PDB file of C-alpha atoms in Angstrom:
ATOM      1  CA  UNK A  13      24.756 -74.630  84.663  1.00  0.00           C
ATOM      2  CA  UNK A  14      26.992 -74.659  87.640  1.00  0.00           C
ATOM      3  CA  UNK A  15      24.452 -77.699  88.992  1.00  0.00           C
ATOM      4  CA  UNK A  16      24.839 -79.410  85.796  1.00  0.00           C
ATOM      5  CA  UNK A  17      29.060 -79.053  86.080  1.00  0.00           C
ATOM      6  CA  UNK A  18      29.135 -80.389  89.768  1.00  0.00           C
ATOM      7  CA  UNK A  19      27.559 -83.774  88.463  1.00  0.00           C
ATOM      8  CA  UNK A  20      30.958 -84.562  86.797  1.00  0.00           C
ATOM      9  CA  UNK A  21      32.930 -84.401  89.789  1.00  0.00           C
ATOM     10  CA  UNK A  22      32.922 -87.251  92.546  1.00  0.00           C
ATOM     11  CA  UNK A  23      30.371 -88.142  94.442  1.00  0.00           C
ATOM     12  CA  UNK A  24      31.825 -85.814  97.634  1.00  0.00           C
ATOM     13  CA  UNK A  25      31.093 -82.383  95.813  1.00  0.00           C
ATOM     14  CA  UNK A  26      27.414 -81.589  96.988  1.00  0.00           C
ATOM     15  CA  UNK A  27      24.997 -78.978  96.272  1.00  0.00           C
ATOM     16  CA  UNK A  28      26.274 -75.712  94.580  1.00  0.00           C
ATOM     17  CA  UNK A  29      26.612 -72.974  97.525  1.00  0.00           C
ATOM     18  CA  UNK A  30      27.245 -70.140  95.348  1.00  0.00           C
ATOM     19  CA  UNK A  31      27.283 -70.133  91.647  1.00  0.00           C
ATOM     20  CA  UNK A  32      29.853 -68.948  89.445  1.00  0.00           C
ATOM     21  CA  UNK A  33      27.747 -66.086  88.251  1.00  0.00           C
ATOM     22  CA  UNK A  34      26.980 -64.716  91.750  1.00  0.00           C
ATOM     23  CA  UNK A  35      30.258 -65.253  92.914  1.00  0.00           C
ATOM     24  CA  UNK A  36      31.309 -62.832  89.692  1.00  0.00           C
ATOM     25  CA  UNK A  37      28.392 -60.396  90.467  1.00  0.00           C
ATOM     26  CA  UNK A  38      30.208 -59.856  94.067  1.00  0.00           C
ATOM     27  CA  UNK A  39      33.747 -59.608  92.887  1.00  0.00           C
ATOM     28  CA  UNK A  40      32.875 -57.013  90.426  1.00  0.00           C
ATOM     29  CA  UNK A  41      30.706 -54.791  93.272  1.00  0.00           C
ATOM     30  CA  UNK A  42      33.927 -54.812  95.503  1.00  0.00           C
ATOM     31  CA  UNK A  43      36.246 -54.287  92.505  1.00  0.00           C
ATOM     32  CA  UNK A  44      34.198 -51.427  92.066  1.00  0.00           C
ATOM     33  CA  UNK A  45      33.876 -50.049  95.581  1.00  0.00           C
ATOM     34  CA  UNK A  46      37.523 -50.950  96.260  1.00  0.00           C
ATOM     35  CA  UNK A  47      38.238 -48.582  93.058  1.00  0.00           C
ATOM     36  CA  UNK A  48      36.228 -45.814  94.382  1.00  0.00           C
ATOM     37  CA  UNK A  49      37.302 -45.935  97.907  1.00  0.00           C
ATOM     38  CA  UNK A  50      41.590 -46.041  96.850  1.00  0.00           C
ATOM     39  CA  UNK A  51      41.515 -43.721  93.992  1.00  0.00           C
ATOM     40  CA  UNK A  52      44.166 -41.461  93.969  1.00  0.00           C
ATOM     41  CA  UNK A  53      46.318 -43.774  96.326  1.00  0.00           C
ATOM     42  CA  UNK A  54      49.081 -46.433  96.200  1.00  0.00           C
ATOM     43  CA  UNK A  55      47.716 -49.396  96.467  1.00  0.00           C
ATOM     44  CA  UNK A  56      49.352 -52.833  97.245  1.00  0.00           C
ATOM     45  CA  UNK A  57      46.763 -55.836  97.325  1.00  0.00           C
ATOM     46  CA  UNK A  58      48.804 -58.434  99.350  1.00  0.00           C
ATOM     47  CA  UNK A  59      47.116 -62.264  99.629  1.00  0.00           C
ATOM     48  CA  UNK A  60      48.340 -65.224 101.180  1.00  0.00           C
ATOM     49  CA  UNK A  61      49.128 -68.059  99.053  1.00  0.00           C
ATOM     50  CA  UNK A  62      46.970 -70.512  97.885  1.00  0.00           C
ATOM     51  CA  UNK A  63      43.526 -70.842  98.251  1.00  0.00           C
ATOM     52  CA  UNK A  64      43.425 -66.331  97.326  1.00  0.00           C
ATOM     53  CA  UNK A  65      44.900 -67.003  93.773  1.00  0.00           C
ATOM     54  CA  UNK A  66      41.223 -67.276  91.940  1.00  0.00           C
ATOM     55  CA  UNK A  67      39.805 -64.414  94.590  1.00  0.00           C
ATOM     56  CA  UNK A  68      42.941 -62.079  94.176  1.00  0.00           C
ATOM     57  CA  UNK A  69      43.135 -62.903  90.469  1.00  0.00           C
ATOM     58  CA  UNK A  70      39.545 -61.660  89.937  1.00  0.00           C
ATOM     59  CA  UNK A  71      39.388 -58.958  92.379  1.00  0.00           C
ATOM     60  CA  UNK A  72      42.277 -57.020  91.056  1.00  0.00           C
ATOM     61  CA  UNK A  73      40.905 -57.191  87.217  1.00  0.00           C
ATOM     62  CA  UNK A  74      37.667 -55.666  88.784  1.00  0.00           C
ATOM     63  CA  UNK A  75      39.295 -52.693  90.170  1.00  0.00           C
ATOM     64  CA  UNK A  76      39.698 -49.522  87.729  1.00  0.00           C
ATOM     65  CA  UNK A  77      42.184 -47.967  89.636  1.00  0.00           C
ATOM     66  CA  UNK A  78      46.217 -49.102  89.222  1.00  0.00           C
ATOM     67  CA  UNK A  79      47.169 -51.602  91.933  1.00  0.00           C
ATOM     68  CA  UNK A  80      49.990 -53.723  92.921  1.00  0.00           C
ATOM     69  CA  UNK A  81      50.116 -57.125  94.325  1.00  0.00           C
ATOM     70  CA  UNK A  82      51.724 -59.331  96.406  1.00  0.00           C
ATOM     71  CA  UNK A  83      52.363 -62.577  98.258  1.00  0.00           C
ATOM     72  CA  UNK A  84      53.300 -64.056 100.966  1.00  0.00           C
ATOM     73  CA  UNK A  85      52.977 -67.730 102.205  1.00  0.00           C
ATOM     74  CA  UNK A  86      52.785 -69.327 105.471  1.00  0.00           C
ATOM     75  CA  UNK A  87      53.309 -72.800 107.000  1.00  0.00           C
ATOM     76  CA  UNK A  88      50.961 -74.227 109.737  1.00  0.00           C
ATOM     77  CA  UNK A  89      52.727 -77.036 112.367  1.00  0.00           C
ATOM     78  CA  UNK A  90      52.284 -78.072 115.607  1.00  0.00           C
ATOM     79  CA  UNK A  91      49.821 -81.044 116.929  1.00  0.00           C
ATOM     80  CA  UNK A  92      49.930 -80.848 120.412  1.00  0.00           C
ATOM     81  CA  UNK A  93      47.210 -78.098 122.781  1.00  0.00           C
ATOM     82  CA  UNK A  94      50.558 -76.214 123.447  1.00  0.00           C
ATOM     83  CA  UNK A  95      51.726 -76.071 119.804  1.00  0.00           C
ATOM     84  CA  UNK A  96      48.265 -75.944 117.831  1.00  0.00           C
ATOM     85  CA  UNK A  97      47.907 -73.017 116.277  1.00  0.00           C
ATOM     86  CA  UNK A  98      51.796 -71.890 115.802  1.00  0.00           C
ATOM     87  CA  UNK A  99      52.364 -70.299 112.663  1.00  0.00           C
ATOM     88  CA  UNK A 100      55.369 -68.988 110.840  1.00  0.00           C
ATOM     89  CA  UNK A 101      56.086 -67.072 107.745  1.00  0.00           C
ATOM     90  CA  UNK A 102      57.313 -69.216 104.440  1.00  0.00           C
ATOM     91  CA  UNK A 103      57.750 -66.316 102.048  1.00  0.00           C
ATOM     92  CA  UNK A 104      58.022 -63.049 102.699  1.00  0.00           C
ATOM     93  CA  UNK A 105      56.769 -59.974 100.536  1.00  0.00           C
ATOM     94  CA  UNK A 106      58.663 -58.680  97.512  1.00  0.00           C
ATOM     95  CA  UNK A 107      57.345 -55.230  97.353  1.00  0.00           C
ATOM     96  CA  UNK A 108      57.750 -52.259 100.299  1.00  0.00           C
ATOM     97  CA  UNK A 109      54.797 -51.507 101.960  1.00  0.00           C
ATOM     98  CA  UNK A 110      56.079 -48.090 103.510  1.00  0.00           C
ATOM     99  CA  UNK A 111      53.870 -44.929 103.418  1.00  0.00           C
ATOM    100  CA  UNK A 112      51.555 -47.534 100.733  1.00  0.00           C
ATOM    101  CA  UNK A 113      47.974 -48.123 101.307  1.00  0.00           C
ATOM    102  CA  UNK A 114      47.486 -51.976 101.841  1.00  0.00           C
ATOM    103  CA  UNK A 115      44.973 -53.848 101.146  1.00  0.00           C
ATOM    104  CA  UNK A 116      45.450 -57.458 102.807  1.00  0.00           C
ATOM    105  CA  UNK A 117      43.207 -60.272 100.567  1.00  0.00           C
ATOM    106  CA  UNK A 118      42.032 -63.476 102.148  1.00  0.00           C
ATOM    107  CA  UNK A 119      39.520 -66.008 100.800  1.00  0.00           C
ATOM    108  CA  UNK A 120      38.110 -67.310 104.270  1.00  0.00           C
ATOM    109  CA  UNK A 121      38.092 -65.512 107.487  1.00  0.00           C
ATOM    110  CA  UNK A 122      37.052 -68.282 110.123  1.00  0.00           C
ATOM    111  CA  UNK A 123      38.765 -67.917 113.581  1.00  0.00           C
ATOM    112  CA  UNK A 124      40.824 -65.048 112.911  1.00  0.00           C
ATOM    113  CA  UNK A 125      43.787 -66.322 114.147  1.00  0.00           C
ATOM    114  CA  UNK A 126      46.152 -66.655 111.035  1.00  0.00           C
ATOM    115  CA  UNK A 127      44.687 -63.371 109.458  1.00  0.00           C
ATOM    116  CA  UNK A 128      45.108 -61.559 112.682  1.00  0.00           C
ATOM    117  CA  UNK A 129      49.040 -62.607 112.584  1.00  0.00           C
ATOM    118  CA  UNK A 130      48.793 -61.369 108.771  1.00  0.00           C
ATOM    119  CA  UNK A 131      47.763 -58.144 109.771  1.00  0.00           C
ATOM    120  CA  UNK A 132      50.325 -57.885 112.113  1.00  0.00           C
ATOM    121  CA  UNK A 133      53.339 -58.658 109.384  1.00  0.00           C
ATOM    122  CA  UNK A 134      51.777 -56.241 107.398  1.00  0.00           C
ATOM    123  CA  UNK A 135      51.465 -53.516 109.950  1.00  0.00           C
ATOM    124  CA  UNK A 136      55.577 -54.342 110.950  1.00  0.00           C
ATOM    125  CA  UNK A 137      55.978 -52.756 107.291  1.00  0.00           C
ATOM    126  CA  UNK A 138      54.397 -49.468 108.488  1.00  0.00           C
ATOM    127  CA  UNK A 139      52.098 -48.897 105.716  1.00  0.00           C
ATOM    128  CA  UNK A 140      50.055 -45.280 105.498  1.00  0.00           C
ATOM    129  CA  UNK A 141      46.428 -47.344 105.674  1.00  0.00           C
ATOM    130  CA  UNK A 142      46.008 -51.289 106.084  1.00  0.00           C
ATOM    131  CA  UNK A 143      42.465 -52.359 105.614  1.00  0.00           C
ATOM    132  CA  UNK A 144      41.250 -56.436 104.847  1.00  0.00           C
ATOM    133  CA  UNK A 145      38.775 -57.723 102.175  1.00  0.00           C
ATOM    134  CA  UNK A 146      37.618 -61.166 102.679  1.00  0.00           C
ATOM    135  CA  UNK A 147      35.420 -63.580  99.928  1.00  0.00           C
ATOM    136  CA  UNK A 148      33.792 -65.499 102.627  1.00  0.00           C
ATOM    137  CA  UNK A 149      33.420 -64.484 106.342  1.00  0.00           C
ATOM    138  CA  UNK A 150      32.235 -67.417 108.265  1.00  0.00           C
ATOM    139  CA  UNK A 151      31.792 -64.680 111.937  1.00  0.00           C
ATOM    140  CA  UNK A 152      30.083 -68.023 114.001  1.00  0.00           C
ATOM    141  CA  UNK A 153      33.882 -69.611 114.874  1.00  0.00           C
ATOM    142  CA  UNK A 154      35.709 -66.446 115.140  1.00  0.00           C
ATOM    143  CA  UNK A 155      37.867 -66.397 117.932  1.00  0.00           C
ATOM    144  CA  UNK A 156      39.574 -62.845 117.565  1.00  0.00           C
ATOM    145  CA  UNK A 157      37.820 -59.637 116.591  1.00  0.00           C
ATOM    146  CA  UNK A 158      38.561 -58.657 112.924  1.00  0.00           C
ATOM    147  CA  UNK A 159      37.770 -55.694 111.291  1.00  0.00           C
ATOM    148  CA  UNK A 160      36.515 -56.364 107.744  1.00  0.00           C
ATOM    149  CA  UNK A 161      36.688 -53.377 105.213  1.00  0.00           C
ATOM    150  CA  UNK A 162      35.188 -55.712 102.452  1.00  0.00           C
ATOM    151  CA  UNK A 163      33.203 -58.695 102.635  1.00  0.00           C
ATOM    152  CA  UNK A 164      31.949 -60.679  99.429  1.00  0.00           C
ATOM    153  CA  UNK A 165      29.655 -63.237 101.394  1.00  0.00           C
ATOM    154  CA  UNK A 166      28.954 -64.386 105.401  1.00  0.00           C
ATOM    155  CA  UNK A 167      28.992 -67.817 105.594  1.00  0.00           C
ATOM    156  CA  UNK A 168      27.682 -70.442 107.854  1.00  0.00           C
ATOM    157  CA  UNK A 169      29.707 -73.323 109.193  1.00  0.00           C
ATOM    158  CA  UNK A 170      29.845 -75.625 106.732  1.00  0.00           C
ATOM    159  CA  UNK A 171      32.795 -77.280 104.854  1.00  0.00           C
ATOM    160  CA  UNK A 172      33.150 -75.494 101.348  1.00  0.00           C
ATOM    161  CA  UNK A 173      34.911 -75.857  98.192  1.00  0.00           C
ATOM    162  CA  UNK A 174      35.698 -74.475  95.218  1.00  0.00           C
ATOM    163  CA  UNK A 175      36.904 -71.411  93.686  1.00  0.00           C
ATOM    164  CA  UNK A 176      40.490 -71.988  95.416  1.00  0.00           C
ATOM    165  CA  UNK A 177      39.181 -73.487  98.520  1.00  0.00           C
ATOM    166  CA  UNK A 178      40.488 -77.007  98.561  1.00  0.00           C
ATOM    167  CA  UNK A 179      40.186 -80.654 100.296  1.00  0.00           C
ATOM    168  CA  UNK A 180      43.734 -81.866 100.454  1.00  0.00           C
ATOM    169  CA  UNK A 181      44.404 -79.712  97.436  1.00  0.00           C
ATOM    170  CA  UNK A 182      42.086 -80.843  95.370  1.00  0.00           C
ATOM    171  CA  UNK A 183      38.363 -78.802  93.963  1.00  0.00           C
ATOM    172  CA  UNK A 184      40.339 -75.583  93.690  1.00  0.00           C
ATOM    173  CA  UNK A 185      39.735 -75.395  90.489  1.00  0.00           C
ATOM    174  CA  UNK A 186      35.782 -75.150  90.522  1.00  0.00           C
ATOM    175  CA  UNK A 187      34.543 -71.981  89.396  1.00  0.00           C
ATOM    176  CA  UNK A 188      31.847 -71.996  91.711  1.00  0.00           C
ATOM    177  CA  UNK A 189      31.741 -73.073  95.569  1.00  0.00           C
ATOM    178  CA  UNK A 190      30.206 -76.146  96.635  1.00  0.00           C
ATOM    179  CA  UNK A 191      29.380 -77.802 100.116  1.00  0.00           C
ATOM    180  CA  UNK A 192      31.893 -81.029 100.659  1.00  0.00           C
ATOM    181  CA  UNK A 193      29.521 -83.673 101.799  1.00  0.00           C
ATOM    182  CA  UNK A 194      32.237 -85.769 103.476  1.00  0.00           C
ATOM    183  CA  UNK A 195      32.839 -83.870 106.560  1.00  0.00           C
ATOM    184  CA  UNK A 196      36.540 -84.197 107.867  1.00  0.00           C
ATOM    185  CA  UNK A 197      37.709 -84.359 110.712  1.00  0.00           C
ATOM    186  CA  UNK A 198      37.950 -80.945 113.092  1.00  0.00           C
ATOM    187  CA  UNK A 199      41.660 -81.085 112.841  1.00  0.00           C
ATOM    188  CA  UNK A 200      41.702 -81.383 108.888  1.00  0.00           C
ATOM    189  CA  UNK A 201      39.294 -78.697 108.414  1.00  0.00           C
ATOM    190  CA  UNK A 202      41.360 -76.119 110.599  1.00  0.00           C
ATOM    191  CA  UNK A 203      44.107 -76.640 108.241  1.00  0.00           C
ATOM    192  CA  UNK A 204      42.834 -77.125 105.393  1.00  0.00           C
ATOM    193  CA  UNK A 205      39.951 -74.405 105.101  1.00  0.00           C
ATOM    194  CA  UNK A 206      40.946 -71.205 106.382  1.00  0.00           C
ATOM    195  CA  UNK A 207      44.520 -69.802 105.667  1.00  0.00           C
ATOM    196  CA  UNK A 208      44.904 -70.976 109.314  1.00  0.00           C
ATOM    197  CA  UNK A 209      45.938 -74.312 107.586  1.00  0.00           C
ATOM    198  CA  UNK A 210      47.472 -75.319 103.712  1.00  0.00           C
ATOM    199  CA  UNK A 211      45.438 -73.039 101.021  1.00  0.00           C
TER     200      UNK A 211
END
């Protein structure tokens, strides 16, 4: 089916990655483990907007436990060796983290670098546990060391869309995750597929 579906869309979407159903199998198995492992505890599922809405959205529903969520956002600039990489904060959280159990929510984990400063905001906020769940953990460009409580699928390093990862905000919307067959440049892809950049 999900085959079939990706033959509507241009020409760029190429083979189906991970289906729709197997993407669902795996967010249910960490809703589930996620449920057992917080029960009893505050917990605050914080993502980072954009490309997490369809992950986040999912997740959550999958967990039998009660659970709060949150965003924040963050902007990517610089263009230069000495400025590369610079992030800052473009909306903050809305709910107190204090003495809560945190759960941080990413959809990609490539380099580390942007969820490593994530971890950090969220750590400011002294909360009583912080732990990270990712959807796809591409470990072959990581760059800093990240501790991964939750993993839905390793990836290797190939461009991906679908399922709220994007190509200059576009395929989001696929249920299922496809390769992009018209590699961009290095400098596009580190801000447009891991939080590192505009999802």
């Amino acid at each position: 089916m999900d085959t079939v579906e990706a033959a509507t869309w241009p020409g760029d979407i190429g083979p189906v990655f991970l289906s729709e159903v197997q993407i669902q199998q795996r967010v249910q198995a960490l809703g589930a483990q996620i449920s057992r492992d917080y029960a009893g505890r505050d917990l605050v599922a914080v993502g980072v907007l954009k490309g997490v809405l369809f992950f986040m959205a999912d997740l959550v529903r999958a967990m039998h436990i009660p659970v709060t969520v949150d965003f924040l956002d963050i902007a990517r600039y610089g263009r230069t060796e000495q400025t590369r990489g610079v992030v800052r904060l473009t909306k903050d959280l809305t709910e107190p983290l204090s003495g809560r159990h945190v759960l941080f929510v990413e959809d990609v984990i490539d380099t580390g670098l942007t969820s490593h400063f994530i971890m950090g905001i969220l750590r400011h906020h002294e909360p009583a546990s912080l732990a990270a769940c990712v959807l796809l953990n591409r470990p072959s460009r990581r760059i800093i060391t990240m501790d991964l409580a939750y993993v839905g699928f390793e990836v290797p390093d190939v461009y991906l869309v679908g399922y709220g990862l994007d190509y200059r905000e576009r395929y989001r919307n696929l249920p299922y995750i496809a390769r992009f067959e018209r590699p961009p440049s290095a400098a596009t892809e580190r801000e447009s597929q891991e939080r590192e950049g505009s999802n």
